[in-house]
Short mmCIF file of C-alpha atoms in Angstrom, two decimals:
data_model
loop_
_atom_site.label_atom_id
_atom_site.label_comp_id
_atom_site.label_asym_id
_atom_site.label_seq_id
_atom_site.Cartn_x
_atom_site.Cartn_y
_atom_site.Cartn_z
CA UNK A 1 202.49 -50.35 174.41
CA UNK A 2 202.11 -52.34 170.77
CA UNK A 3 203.88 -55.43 172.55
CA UNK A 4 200.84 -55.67 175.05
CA UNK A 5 198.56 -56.78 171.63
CA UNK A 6 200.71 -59.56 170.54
CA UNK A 7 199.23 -63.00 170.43
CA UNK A 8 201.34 -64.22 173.01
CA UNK A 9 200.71 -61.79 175.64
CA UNK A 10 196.93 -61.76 174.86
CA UNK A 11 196.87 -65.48 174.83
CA UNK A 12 198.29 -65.08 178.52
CA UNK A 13 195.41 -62.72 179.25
CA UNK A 14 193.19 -65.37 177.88
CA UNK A 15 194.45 -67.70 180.17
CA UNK A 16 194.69 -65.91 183.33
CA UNK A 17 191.17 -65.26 182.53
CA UNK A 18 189.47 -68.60 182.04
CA UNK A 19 190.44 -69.42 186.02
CA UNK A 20 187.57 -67.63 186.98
CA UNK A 21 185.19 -69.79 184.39
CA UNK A 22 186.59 -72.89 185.57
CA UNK A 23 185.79 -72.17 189.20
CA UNK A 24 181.88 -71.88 187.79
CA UNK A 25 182.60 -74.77 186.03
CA UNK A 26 184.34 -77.13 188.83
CA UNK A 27 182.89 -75.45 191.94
CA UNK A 28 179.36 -77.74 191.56
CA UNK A 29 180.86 -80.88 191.15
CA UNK A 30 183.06 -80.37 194.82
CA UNK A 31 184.10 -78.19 197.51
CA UNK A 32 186.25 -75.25 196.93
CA UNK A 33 189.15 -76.71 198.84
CA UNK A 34 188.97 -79.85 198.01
CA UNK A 35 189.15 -79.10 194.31
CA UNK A 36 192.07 -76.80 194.79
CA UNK A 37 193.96 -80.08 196.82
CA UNK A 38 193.12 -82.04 193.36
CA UNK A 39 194.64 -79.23 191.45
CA UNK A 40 197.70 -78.61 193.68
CA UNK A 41 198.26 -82.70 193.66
CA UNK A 42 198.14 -82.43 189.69
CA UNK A 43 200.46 -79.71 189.57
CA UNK A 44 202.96 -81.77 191.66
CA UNK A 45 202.10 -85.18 190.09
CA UNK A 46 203.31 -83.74 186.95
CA UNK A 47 206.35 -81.08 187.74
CA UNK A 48 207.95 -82.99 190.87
CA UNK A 49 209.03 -85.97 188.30
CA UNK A 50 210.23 -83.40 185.80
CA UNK A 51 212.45 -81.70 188.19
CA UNK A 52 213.60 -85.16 189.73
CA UNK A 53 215.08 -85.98 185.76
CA UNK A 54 216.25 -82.72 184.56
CA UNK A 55 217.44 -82.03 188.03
CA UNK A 56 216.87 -78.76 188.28
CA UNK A 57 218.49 -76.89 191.15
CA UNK A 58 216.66 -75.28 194.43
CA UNK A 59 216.66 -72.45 195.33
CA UNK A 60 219.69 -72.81 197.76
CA UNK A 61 218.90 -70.52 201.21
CA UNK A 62 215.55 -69.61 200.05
CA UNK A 63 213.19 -72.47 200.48
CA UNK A 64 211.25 -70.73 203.00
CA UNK A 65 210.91 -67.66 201.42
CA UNK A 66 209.77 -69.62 198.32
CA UNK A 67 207.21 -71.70 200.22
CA UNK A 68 206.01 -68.38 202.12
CA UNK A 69 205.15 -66.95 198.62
CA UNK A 70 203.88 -69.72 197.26
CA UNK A 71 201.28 -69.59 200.23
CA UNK A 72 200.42 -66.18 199.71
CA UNK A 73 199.91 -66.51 195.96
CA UNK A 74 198.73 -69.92 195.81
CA UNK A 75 196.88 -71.11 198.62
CA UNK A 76 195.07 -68.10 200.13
CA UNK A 77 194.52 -66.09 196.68
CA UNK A 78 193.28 -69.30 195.47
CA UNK A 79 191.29 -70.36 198.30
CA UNK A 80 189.91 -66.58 198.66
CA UNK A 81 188.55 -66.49 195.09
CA UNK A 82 187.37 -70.21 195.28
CA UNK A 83 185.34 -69.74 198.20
CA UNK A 84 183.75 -66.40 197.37
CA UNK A 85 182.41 -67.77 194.04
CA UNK A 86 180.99 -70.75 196.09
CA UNK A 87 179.73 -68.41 197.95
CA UNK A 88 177.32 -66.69 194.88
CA UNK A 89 180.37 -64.25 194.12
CA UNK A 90 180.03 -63.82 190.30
CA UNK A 91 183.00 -64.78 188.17
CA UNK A 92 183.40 -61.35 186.72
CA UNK A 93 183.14 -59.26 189.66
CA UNK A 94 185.51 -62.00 191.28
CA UNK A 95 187.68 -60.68 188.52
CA UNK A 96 187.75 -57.33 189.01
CA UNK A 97 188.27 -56.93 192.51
CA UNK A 98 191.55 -59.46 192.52
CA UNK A 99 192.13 -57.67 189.78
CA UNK A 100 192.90 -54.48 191.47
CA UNK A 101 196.22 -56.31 192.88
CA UNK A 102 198.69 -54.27 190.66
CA UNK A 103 196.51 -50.72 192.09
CA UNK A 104 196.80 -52.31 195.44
CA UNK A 105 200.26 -52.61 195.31
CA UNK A 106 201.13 -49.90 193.88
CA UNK A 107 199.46 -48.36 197.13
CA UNK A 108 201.80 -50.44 198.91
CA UNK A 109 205.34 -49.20 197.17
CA UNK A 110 206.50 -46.82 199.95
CA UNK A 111 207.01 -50.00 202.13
CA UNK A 112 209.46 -51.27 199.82
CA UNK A 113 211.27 -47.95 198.71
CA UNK A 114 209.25 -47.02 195.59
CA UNK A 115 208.06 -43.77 195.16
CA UNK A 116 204.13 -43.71 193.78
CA UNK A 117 204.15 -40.14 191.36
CA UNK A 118 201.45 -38.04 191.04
CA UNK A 119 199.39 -39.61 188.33
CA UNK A 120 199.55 -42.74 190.03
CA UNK A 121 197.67 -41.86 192.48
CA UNK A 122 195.55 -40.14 190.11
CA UNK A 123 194.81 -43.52 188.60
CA UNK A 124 194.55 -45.19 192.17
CA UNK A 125 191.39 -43.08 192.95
CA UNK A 126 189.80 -43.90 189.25
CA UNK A 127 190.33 -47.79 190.12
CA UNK A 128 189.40 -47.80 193.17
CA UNK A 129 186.30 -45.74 191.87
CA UNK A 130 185.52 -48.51 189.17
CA UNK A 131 185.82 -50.96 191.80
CA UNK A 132 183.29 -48.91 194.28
CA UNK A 133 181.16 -48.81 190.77
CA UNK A 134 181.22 -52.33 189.63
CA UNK A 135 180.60 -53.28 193.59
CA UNK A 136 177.60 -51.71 193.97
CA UNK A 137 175.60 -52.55 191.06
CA UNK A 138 176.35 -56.18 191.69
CA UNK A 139 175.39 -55.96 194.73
CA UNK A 140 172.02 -54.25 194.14
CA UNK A 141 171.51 -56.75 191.75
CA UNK A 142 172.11 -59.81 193.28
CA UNK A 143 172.11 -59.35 197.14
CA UNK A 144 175.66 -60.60 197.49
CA UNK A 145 176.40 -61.67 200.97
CA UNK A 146 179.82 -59.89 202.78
CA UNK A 147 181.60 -62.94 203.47
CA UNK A 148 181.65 -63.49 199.71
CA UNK A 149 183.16 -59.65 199.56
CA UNK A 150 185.36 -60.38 202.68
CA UNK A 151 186.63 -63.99 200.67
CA UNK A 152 187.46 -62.03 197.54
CA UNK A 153 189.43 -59.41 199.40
CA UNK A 154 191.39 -61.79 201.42
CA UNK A 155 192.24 -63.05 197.84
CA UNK A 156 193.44 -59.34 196.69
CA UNK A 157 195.58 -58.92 200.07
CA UNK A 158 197.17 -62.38 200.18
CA UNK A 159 198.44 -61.87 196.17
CA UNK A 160 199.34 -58.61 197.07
CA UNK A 161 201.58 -59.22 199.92
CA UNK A 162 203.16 -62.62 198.32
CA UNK A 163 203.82 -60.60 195.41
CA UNK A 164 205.55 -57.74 197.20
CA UNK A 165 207.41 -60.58 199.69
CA UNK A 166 208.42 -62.62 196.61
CA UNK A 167 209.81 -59.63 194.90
CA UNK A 168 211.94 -58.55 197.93
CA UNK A 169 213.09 -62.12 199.42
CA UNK A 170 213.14 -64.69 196.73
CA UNK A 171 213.02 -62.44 193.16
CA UNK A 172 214.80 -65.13 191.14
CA UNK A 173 214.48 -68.72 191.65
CA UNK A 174 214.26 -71.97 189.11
CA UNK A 175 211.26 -71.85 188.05
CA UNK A 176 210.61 -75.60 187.95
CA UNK A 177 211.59 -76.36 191.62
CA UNK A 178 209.79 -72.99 192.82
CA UNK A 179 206.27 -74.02 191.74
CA UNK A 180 206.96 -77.59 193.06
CA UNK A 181 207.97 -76.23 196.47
CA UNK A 182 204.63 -73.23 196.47
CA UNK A 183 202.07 -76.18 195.43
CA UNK A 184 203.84 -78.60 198.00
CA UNK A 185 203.31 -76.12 200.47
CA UNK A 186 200.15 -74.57 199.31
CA UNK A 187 198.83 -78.62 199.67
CA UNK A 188 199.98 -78.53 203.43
CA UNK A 189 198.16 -75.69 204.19
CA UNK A 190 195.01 -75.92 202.48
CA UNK A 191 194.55 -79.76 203.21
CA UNK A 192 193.24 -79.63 207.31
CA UNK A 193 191.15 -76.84 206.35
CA UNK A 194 189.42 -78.92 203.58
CA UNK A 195 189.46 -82.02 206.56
CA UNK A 196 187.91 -79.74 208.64
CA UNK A 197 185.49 -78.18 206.92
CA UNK A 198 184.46 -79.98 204.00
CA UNK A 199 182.85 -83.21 202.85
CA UNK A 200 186.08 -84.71 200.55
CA UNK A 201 184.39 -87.66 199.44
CA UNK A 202 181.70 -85.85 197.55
CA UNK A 203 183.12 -85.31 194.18
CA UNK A 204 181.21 -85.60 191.21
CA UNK A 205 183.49 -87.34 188.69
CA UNK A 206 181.78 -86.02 185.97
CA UNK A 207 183.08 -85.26 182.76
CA UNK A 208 182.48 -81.42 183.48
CA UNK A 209 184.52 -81.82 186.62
CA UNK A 210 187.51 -83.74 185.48
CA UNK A 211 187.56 -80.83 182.23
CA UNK A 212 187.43 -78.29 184.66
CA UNK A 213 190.24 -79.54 186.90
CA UNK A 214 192.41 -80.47 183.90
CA UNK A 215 192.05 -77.03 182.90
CA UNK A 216 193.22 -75.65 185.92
CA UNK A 217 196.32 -77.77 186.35
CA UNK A 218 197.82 -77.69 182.71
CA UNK A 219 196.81 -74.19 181.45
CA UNK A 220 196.49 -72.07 184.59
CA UNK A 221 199.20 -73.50 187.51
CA UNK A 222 201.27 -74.58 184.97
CA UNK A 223 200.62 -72.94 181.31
CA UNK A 224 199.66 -69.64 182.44
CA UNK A 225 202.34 -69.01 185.20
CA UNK A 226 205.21 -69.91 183.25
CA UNK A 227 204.02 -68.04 180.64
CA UNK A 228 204.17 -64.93 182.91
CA UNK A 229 207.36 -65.40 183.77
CA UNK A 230 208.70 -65.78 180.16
CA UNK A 231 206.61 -62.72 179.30
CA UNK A 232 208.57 -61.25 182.58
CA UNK A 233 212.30 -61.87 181.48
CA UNK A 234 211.70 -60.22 177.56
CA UNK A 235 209.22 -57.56 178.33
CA UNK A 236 209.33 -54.51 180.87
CA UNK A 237 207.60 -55.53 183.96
CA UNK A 238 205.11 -52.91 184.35
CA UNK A 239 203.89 -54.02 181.14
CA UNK A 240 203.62 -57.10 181.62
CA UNK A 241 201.49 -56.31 184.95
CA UNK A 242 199.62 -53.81 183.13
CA UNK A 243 198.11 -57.30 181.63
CA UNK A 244 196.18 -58.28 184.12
CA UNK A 245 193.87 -55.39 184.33
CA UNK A 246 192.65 -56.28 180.98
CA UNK A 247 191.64 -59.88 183.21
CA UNK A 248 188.74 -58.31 184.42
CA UNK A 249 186.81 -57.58 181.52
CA UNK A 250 187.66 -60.42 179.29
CA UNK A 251 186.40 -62.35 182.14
CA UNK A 252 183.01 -60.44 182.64
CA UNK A 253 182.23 -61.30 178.89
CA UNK A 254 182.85 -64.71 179.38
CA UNK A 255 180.98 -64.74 181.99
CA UNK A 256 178.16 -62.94 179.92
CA UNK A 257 178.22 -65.27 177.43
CA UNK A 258 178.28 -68.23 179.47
CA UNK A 259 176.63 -68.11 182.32
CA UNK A 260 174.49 -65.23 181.42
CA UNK A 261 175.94 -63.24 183.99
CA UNK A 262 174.24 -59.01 184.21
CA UNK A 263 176.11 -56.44 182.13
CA UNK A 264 174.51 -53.45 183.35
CA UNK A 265 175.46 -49.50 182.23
CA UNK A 266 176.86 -48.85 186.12
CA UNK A 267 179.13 -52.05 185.43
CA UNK A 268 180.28 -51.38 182.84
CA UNK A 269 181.23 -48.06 183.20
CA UNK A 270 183.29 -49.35 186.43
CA UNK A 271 185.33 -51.50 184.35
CA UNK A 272 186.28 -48.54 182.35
CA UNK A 273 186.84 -46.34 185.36
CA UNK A 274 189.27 -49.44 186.51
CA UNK A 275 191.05 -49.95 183.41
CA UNK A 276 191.49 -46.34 182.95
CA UNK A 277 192.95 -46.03 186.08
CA UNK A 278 195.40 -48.78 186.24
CA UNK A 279 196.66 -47.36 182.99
CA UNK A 280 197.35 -44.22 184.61
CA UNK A 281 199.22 -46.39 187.21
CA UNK A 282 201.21 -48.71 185.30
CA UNK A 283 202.29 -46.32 182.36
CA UNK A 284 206.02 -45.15 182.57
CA UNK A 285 205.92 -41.29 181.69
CA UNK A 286 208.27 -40.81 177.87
#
């Protein structure tokens, strides 16, 4: 377990964690959607000219399945965890409940041949406990309205299942052309909802804004996904998953300390509960 305190991996963690600050930060400048479109188009703007000179090879046969993850991991955990915090979801909670992706899948081995042991579900009942925890004093405390809940659960389910179809259609694939063809597709998808629903032409090109969404497009779609899968190819896998349940907290203190957002006793001992839990989960017995 000394490789999970490394700089590199807990630079990751850093990472993964700010997405959930920049959503404060972008989300009052434009619409959820729409800002995810800007970030999708600056993904693309810069990898789809990369991949044109190195030519870097696609994923021969598995397009489809590519795109199909890329829609479940991009566009509706995106959109899910966008929306709720638009919605008054705070960025910490928002967190902790996507957070609970590795627990949820975990829950979800059976389907695809794994067997869950004994402790595992141990730890599946103390994360889901933290959750149930964290949940309700946020709720008491701010009022939270369900479709915020129902947004941020959509988010959990649709990483879950594009991690679980990724892992069993499409495991290995260039990196490079993969996230070009998940943000292509993740644009397609995302952009008539934003038509629909949402007023496009209201950004606020303010300096806050354009920080914000060059955040999002160099250091999380591109700097902290390929950074996850080079932690993926020299580390064990359930370590490197084991990662993101450390997301959750770091991102409640940044939260905290940034947006001054309530640290109670009741939440923080559900964070605990969680992390305890998904360490009974993701440890590999000696």
């Amino acid at each position: 377990m000394r490789s999970l305190f490394s700089p590199v991996p807990l630079f990751f963690v850093f990472l993964w964690s700010t997405g959930f600050i920049v959503a404060r930060y972008g989300l009052p400048y434009a619409p959820p959607l729409t800002f995810l479109l800007l970030r999708f188009l600056g993904v693309l703007a810069i990898l789809a000219p990369l991949v044109w000179l190195l030519r870097a090879p696609w994923p021969k046969g598995k397009v489809a399945h590519v795109a199909l993850a890329g829609l479940l991991l991009q566009a509706g955990y995106l959109s899910g965890v966008w929306c709720a915090i638009k919605l008054g979801m705070p960025a910490g909670l928002s967190a902790l409940i996507v957070g609970m992706q590795p627990i949820l899948t975990a829950f979800a081995a059976p389907l695809i041949g794994e067997r869950v042991r004994p402790r595992q579900w141990l730890g599946l009942a103390f994360g889901l406990g933290g959750v149930a925890l964290v949940v309700y004093a946020k709720i008491t405390l701010i009022g939270l309205a369900w479709q915020a809940i129902a947004l941020a659960l959509f988010a959990l389910i649709s990483i879950t299942a594009g991690t679980l179809y990724q892992k069993h259609f499409c495991p290995q694939f260039d990196l490079r052309t993969g996230t070009v063809i998940q943000f292509g597709a993740s644009l397609a998808a995302v952009l008539p909802f934003a038509w629909l629903w949402e007023d496009m032409g209201s950004i606020q090109w303010t300096p806050q804004f354009l920080g914000a969404w060059a955040w999002s497009v160099l250091a999380l779609s591109i700097g902290a996904i390929f950074l996850l899968f080079a932690l993926i190819r020299r580390s064990d896998a359930t370590q490197v998953t084991s990662l993101l349940y450390l997301t959750p907290p770091t991102t409640a203190i940044m939260a905290w300390a940034m947006f001054g957002e309530v640290l109670n006793w009741m939440g923080i001992a559900g964070m605990a509960l969680a992390v305890i839990g998904v360490i009974f989960v993701v440890k590999q017995p000696k």
